[in-house]
Coordinates of C-alpha atoms and ligand atoms in Angstrom, one line a residue:
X1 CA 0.0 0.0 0.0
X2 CA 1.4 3.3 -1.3
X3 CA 0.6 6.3 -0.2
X4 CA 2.1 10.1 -0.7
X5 CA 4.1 10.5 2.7
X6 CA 3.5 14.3 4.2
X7 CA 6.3 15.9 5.8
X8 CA 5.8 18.6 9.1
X9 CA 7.2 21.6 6.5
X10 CA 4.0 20.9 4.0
X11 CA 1.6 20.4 6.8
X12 CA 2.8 23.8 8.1
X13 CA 2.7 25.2 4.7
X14 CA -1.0 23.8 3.9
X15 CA -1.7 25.3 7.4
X16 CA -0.5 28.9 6.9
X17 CA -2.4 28.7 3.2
X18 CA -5.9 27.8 5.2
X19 CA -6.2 24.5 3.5
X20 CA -6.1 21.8 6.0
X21 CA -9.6 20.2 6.3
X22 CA -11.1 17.8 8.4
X23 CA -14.8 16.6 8.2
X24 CA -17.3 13.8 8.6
X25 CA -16.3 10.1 7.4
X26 CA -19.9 8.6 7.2
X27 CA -21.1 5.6 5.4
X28 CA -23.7 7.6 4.2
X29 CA -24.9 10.6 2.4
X30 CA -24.4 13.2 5.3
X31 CA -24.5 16.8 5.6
X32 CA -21.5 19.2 4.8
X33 CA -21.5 22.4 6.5
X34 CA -18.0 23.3 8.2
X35 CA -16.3 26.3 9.8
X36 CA -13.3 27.7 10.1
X37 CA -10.5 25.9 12.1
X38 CA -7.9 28.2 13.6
X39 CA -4.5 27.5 15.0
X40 CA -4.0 28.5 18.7
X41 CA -0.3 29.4 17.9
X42 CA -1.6 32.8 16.4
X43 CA -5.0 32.7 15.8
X44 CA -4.8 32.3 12.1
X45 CA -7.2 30.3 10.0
X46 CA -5.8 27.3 9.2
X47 CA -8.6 25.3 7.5
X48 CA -12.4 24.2 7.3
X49 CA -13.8 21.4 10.0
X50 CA -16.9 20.1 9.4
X51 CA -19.8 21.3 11.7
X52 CA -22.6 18.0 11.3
X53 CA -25.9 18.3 12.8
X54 CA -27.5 15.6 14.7
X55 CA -29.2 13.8 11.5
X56 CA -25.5 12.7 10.6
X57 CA -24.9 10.9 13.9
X58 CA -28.6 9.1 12.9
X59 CA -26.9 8.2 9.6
X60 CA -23.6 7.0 11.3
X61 CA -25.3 4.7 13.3
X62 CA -27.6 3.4 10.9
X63 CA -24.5 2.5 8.9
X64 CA -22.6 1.3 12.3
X65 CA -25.8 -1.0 13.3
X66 CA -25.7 -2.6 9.6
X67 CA -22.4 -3.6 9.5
X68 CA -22.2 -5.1 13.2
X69 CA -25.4 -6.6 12.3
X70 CA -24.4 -8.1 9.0
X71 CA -20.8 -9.3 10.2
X72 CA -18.6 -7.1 8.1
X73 CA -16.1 -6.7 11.0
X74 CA -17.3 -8.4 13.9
X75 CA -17.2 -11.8 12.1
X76 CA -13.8 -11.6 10.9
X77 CA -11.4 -14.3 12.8
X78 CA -9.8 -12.2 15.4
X79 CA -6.2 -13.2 13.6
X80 CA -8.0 -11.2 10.1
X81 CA -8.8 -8.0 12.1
X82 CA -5.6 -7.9 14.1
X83 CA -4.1 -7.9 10.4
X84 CA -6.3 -5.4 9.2
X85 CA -5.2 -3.4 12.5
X86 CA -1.0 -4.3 11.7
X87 CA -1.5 -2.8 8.3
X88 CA -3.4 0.3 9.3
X89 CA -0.2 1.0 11.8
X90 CA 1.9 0.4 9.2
X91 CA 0.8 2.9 7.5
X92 CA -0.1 5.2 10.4
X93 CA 4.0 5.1 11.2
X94 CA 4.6 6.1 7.6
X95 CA 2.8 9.2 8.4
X96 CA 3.6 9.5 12.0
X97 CA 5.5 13.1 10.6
X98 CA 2.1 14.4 9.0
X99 CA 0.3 13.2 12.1
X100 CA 2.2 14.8 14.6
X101 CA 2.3 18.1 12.6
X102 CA -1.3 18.0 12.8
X103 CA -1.7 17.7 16.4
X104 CA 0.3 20.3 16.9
X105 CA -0.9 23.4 14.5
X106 CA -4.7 22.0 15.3
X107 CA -3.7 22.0 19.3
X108 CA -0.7 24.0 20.0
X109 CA 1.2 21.1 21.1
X110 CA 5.0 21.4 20.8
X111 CA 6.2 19.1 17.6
X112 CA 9.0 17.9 19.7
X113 CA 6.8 16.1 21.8
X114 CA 4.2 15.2 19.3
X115 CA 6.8 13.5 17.6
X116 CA 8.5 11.9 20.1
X117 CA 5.9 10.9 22.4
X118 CA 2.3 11.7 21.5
X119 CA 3.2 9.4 18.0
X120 CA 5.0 6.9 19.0
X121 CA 2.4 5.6 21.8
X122 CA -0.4 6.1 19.4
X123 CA 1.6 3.7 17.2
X124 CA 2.3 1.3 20.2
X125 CA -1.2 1.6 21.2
X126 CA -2.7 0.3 17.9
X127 CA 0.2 -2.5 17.6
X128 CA -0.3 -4.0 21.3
X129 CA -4.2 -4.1 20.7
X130 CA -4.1 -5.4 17.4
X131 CA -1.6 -8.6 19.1
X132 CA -4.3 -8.7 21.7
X133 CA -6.6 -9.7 19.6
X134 CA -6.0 -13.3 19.3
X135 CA -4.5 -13.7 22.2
X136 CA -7.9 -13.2 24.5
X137 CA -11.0 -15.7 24.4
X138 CA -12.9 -17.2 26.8
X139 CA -13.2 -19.7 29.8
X140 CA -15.4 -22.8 30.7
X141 CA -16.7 -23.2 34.3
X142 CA -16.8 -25.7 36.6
X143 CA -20.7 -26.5 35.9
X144 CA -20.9 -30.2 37.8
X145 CA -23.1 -31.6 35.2
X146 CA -23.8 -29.4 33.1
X147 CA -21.4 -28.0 30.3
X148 CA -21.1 -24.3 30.5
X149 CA -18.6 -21.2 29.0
X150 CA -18.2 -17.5 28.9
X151 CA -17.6 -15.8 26.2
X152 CA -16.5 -11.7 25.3
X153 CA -18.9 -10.8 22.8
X154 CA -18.7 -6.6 20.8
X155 CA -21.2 -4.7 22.4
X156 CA -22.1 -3.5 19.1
X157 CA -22.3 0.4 18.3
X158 CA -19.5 2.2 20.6
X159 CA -18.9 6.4 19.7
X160 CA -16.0 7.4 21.2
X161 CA -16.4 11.5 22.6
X162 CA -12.9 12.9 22.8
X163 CA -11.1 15.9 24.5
X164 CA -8.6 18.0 23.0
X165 CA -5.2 17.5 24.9
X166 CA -3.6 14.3 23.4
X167 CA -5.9 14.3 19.8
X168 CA -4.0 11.6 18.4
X169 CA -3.3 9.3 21.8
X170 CA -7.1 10.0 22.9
X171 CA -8.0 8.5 19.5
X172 CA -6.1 5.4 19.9
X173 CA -6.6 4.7 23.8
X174 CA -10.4 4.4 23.0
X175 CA -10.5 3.1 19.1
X176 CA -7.8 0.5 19.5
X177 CA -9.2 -1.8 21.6
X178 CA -13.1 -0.7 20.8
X179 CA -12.7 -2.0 16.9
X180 CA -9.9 -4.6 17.6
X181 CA -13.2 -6.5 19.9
X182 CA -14.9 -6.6 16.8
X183 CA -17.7 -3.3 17.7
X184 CA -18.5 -1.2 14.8
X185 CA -16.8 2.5 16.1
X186 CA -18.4 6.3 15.7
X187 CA -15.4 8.9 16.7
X188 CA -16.3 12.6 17.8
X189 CA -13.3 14.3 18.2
X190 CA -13.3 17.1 20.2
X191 CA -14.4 20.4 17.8
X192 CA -11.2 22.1 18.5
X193 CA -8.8 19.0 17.7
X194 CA -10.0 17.0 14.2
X195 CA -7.7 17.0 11.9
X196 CA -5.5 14.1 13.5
X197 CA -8.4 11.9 14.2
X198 CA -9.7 12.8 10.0
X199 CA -6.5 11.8 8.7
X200 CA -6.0 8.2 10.8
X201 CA -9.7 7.5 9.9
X202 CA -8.8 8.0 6.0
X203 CA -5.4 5.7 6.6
X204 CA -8.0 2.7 8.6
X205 CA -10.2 2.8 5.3
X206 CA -7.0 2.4 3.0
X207 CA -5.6 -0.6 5.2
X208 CA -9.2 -2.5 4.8
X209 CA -11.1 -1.5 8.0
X210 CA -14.7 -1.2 6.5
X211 CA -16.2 2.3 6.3
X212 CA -19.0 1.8 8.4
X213 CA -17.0 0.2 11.3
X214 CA -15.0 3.6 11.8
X215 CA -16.4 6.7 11.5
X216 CA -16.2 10.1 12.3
X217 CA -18.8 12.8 12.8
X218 CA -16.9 16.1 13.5
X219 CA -18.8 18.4 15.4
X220 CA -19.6 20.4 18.7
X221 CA -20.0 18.9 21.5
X222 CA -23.9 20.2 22.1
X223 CA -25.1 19.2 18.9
X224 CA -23.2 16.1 18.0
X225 CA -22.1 15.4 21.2
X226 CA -25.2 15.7 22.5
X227 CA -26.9 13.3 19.6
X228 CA -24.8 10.5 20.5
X229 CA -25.5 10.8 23.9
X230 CA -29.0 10.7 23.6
X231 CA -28.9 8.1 21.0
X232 CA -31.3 5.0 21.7
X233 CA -29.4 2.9 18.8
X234 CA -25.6 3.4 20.7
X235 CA -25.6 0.5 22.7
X236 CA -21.8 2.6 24.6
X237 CA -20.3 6.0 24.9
X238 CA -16.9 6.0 26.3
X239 CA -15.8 9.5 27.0
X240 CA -13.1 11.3 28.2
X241 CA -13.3 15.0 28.8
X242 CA -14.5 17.3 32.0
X243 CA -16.4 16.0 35.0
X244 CA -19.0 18.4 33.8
X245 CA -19.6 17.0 30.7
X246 CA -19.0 13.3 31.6
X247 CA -22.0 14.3 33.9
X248 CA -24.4 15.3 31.1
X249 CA -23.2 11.5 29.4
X250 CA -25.0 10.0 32.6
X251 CA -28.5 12.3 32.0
X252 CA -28.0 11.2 28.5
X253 CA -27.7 7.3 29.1
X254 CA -30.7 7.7 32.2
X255 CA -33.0 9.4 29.6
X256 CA -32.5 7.4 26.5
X257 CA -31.5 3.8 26.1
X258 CA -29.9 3.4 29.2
X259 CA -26.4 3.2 27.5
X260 CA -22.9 2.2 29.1
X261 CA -21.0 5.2 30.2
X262 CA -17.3 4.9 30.8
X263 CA -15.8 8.1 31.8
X264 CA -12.7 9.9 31.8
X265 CA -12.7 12.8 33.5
X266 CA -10.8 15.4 35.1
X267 CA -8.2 15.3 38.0
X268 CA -6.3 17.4 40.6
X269 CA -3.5 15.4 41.5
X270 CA -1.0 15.8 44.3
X271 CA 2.7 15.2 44.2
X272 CA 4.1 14.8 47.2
X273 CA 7.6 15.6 48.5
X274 CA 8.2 13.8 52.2
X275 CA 11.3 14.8 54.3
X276 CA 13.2 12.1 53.4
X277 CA 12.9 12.6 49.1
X278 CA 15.8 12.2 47.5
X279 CA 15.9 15.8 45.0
X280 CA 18.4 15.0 42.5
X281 CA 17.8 16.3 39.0
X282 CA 15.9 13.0 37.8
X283 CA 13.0 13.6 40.8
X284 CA 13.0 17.7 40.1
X285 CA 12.5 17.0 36.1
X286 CA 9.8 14.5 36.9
X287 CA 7.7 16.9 39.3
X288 CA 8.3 19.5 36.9
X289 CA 6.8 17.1 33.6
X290 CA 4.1 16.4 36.0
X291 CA 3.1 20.0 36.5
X292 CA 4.0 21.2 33.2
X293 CA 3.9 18.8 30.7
X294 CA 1.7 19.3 27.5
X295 CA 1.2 23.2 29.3
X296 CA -0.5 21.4 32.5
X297 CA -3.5 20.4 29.5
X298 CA -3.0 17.2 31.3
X299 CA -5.7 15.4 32.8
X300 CA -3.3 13.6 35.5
X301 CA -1.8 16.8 35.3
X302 CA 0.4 16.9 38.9
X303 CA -1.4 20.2 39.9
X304 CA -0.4 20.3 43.9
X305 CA 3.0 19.8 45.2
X306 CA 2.5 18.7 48.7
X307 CA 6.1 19.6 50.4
X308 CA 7.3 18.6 53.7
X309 CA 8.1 21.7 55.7
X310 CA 12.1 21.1 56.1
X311 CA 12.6 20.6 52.3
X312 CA 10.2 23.4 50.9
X313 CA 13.1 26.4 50.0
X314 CA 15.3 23.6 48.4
X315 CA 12.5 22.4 46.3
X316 CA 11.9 26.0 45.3
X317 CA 15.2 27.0 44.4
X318 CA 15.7 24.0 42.3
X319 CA 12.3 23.9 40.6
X320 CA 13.4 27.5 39.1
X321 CA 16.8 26.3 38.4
X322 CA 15.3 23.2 36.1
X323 CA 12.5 25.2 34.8
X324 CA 14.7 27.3 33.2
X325 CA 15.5 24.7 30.5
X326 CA 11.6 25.0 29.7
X327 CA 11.4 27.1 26.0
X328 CA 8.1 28.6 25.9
X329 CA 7.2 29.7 22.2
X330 CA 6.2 28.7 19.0
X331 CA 5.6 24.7 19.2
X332 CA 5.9 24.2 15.5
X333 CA 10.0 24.9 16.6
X334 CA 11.7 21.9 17.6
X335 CA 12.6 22.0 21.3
X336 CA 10.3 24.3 22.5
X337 CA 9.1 22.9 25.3
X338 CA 5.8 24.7 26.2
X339 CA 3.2 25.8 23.1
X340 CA -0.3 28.3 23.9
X341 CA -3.2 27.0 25.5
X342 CA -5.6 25.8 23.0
X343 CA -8.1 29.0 22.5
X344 CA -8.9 31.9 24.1
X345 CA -11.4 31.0 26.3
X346 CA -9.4 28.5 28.2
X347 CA -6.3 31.2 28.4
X348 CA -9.1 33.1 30.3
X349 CA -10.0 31.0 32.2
X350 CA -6.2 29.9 33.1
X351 CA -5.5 34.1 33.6
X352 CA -8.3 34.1 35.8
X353 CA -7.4 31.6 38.3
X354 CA -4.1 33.6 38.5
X355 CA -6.1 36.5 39.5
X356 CA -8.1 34.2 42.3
X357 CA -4.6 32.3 43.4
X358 CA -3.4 36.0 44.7
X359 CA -6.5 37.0 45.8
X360 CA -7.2 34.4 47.9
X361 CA -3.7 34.8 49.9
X362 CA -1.0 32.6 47.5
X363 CA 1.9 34.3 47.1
X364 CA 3.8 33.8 43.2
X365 CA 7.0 32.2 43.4
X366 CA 8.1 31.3 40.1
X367 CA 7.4 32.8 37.0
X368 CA 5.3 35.6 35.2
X369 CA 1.7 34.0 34.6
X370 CA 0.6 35.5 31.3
X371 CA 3.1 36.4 28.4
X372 CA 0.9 38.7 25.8
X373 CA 3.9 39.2 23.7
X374 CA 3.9 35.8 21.9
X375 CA 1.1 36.5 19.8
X376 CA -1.2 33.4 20.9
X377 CA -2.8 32.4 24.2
X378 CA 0.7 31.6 25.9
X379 CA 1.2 31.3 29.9
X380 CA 4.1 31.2 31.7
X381 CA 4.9 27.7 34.1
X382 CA 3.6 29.3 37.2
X383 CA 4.0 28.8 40.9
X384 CA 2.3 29.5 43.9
X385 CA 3.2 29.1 47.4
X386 CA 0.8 29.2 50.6
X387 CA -2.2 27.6 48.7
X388 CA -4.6 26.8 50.9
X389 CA -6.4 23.3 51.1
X390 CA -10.1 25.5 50.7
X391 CA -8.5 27.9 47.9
X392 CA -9.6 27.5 44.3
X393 CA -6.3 26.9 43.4
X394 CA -5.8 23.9 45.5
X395 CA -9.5 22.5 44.6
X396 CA -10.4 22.9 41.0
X397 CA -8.7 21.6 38.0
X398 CA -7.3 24.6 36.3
X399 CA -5.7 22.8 33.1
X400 CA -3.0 25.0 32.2
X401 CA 0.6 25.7 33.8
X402 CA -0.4 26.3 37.4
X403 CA 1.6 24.7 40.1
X404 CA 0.2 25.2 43.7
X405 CA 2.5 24.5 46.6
X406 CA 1.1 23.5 50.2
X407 CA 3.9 22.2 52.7
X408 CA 2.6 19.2 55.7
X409 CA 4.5 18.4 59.0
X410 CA 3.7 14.7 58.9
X411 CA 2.7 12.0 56.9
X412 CA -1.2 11.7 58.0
X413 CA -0.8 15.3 57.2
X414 CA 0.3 15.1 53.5
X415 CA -2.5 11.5 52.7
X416 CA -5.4 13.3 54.4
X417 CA -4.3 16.7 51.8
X418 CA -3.5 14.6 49.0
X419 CA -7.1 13.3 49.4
X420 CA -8.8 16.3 50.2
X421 CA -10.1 16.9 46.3
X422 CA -13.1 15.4 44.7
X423 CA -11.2 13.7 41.8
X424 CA -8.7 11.1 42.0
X425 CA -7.3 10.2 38.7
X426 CA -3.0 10.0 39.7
X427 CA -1.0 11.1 42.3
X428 CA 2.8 10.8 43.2
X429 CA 5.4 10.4 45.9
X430 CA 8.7 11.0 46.8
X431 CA 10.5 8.7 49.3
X432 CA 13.4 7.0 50.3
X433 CA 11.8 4.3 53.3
X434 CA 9.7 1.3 51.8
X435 CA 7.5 1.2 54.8
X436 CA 6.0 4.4 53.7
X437 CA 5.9 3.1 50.1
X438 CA 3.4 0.5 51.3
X439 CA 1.5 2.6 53.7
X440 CA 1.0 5.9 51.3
X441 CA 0.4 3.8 47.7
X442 CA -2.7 2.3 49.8
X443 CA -4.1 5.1 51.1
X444 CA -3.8 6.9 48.1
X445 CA -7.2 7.6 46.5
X446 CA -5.9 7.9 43.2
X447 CA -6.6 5.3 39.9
X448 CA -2.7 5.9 39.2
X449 CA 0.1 6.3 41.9
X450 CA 3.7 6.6 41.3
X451 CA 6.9 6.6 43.3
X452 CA 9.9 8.6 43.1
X453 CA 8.4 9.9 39.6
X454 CA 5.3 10.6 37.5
X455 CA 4.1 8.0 35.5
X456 CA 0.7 7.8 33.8
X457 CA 2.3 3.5 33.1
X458 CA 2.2 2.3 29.8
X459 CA 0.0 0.5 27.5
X460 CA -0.1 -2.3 29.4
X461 CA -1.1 -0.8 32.7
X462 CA -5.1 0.6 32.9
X463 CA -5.5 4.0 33.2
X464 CA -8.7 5.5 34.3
X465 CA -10.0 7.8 38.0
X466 CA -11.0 7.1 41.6
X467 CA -14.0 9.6 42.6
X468 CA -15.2 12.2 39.9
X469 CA -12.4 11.5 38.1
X470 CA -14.0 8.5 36.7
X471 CA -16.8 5.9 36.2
X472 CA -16.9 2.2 34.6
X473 CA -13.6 1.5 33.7
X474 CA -10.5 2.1 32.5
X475 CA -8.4 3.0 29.1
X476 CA -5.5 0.7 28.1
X477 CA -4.5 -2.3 29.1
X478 CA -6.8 -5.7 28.8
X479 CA -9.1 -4.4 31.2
X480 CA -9.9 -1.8 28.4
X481 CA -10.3 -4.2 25.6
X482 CA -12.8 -6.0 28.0
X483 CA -14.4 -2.9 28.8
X484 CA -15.5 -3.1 25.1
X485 CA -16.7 -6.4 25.2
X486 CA -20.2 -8.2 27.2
X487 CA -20.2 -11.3 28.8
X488 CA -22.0 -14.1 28.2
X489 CA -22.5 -17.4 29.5
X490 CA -23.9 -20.4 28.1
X491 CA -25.0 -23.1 29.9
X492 CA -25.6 -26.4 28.2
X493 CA -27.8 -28.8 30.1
X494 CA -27.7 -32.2 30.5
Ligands
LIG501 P1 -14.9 18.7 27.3 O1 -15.6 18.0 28.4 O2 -15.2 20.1 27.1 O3 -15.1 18.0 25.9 C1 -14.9 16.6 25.7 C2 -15.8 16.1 24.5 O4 -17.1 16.3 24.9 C3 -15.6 16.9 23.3 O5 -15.6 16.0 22.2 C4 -16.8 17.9 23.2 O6 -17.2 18.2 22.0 C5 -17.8 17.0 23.9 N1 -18.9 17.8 24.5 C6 -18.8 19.1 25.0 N2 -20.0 19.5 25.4 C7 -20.9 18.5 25.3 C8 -22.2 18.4 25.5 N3 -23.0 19.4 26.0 N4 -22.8 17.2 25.2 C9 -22.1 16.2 24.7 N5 -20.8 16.3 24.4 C10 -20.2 17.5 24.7 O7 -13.3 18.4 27.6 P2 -12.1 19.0 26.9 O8 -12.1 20.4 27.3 O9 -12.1 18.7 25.4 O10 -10.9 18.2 27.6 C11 -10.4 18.6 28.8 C12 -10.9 17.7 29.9 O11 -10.6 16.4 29.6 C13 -10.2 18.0 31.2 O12 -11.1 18.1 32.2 C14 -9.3 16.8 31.4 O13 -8.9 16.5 32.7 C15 -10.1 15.7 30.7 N6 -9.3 14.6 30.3 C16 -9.3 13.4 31.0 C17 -8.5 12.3 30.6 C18 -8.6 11.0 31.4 O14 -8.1 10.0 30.9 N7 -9.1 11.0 32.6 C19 -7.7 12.4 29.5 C20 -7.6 13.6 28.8 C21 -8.4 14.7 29.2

């Protein structure tokens, strides 16, 4: 399969000539009305995405029902779709340049990361599920006389609602393991973040997955977003984006067909630094990534650094020192570490909580909050010391680069802060005496915890929230691909 590879230059250049496009990738005659997409870098227009109106998602799943009904995918041997899936990532990694550039004019990202991280576990992503998918079947029980098994069956019609931080990675956490089952997929990208999630579509189609078991709608997230929701033919939504809106997903399920929900949601997670940490350039990088990674547009984002008294200057001093190898600028340049936030309204909303941090009695530490010169919506790494536990800044996921700093005199201290949020999605701790590894990873309320650095795992480790953070299961790992499967048991009697 030969295809015109893209490189970043001519993505940039189609960008800054308004021609990118992304729309809907319907089985069906659907409707064609777009906007304009804009880059958050500088605002410019870099292309039309398509703008669908609830009819479309009727028409997708029309399509999606037919082909799960009629076998297309769902009754190809699992060892047939996990070659399908092999030769889609093929050629995904031939265009893991164009893909990347994508992510990061449509989200701001910076290129070096897209490249060298967003990309390459999108890729991995696809690969691992597409192995998993004849390596996972069933079990027979211990029936006495009778004769009885359990099977994973596709659930049928699964629309995956995305968010905008990771386009590309979001994509593949919740279509990888969704399609490899065998479910016919509808993908709603986030409206600020298509273009990605267009073009992999496109590349599935040219490696043989059928067009009605991957599709896109590309819309906003009341009309379309809505639709799906509401849907009585979409048998699962799994979502990921803000508590808020994960909400609505339940109101939609409870007043329509009663659909599974599995939510992704938002987090506030605590790092914390006890008096025995060990602060050595490897631990100060890692609680910088976790505050400031992706511009804090992180959902496991590392939000509050939880610091023992004794170590709280020292931590200071050298949280400047590393942040100053942190570029903050155009992410289209190689190394820049730090790109805009992804539109206006959340740069607001970022500035805003700068406003509240001082007000309510935080004191900045580190640097200058808001940096108007740049052009786009760009925001300095900021920190704030004397948050308090009630503050705004201590409760509410702000999503940008805002690091709030509490210090704790004892361990009970620094669980019973670490727990004091509504979400629970990761947390982190620093530690050189195993006894406390054992006692604080327990008492933890977090769906991720790490020690001595900030890992969200890999894909073999589930990823998903405690508390508001989440609800009915996890991304990656098996327990995703089962997540996208129903059990069933027969029972053959005597
Ligand atoms: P969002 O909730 O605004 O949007 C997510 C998706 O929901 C988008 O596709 C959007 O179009 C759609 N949507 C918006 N309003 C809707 C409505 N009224 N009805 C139906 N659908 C609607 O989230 P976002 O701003 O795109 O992403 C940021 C959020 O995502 C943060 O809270 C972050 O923590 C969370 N997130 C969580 C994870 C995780 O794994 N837990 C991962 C990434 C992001």
């Amino acid at each position: 399969m030969m295809t015109h590879v893209v490189s970043k230059e001519t993505v940039f250049a189609r960008a800054a000539a308004g021609s990118l496009f992304a729309g809907n990738l319907i089985a069906g005659a659907s409707s064609d009305g777009t906007v304009d997409n804009t880059t958050p870098i500088d605002n410019s227009v870099i292309g039309k995405i398509g703008d669908a109106v609830a009819a479309d998602v009727d028409i997708a799943v029309a399509a999606a029902r037919r082909c799960f009904e009629n076998g297309e995918w769902r009754q190809l041997a699992p060892a047939e779709r996990k070659q399908i899936m092999l030769a889609w990532t093929e050629l995904m990694t031939r265009h893991a340049e164009e893909l990347a550039a994508l992510d990061c004019i449509d989200a701001g990202k910076p290129i070096t990361e897209c490249l060298n991280t967003d990309l390459p576990a999108t890729l991995e992503t696809f690969r691992w599920y597409a192995e998993a998918a004849d390596k996972v079947f069933g079990k027979t029980a211990p029936a006495g006389n009778a004769w009885s098994w359990i099977v994973k069956e596709p659930i049928g019609v699964v629309a995956a609602v995305l968010p905008w931080n990771f386009p590309a990675q979001m994509f593949a956490w919740k279509v990888a393991p969704a399609l490899i089952a065998g479910n016919s997929v509808i993908v709603k990208p986030a409206e600020l973040t298509s273009l990605s999630a267009y073009r992999m579509i496109e590349l599935a189609h040219q490696a043989g997955v059928p067009a009605a078991a991957l599709q896109m709608v590309c819309g906003r997230g009341e009309t379309v977003g809505a639709a799906i929701g509401r849907h009585m033919d979409i048998d699962m939504v799994s979502f990921t984006g803000s508590t808020e809106v994960g909400r609505l997903f339940l109101t939609y399920a409870a007043q329509s067909n009663l659909k599974e929900i599995v939510l992704e949601c938002g987090g506030k997670s605590p790092q914390i630094v006890f008096e025995d940490a060990v602060l050595d350039e490897a631990a100060v990088g890692n609680i910088l990534s976790a505050a400031f990674w992706n511009m804090g547009e992180n959902c496991s984002c590392g939000s509050r650094l939880l610091v023992h008294r004794s170590r709280k200057d020292e931590l200071a001093e050298k949280l400047k020192a590393g942040l100053s190898g942190w570029r903050l600028g155009d992410p289209r340049e190689e190394g820049v570490a730090l790109g805009p936030m992804i539109e206006q309204a959340h740069f607001d909303k970022v500035a805003a909580y700068l406003q509240t941090a001082e007000q309510q009695g935080a004191q900045r530490i580190i640097g200058n909050g808001v940096r108007t010169d740049l052009g786009g919506w760009y925001i300095e790494p900021t920190v704030f010391d004397n948050v308090r536990p009630d503050s705004s800044l201590f409760q509410e996921e702000v999503f940008g680069p805002v690091l709030a700093l509490t210090v704790f005199d004892s361990e009970e201290e620094a669980v019973a802060l670490a727990n004091n949020s509504v979400y629970g999605l990761a947390a982190s701790f620093y530690t050189q005496d195993v006894k406390r590894v054992l006692r604080v990873a327990s008492a933890l309320q977090a769906g991720t915890v790490s020690v001595n650095g900030f890992s969200e795992g890999d894909i073999t480790t589930p990823f998903g929230g405690y508390k508001q953070s989440g609800f009915g299961g996890r991304d990656k790992g098996l327990e995703a691909l089962e997540q996208y499967c129903q059990t069933k048991t027969v029972w053959v009697c005597e």
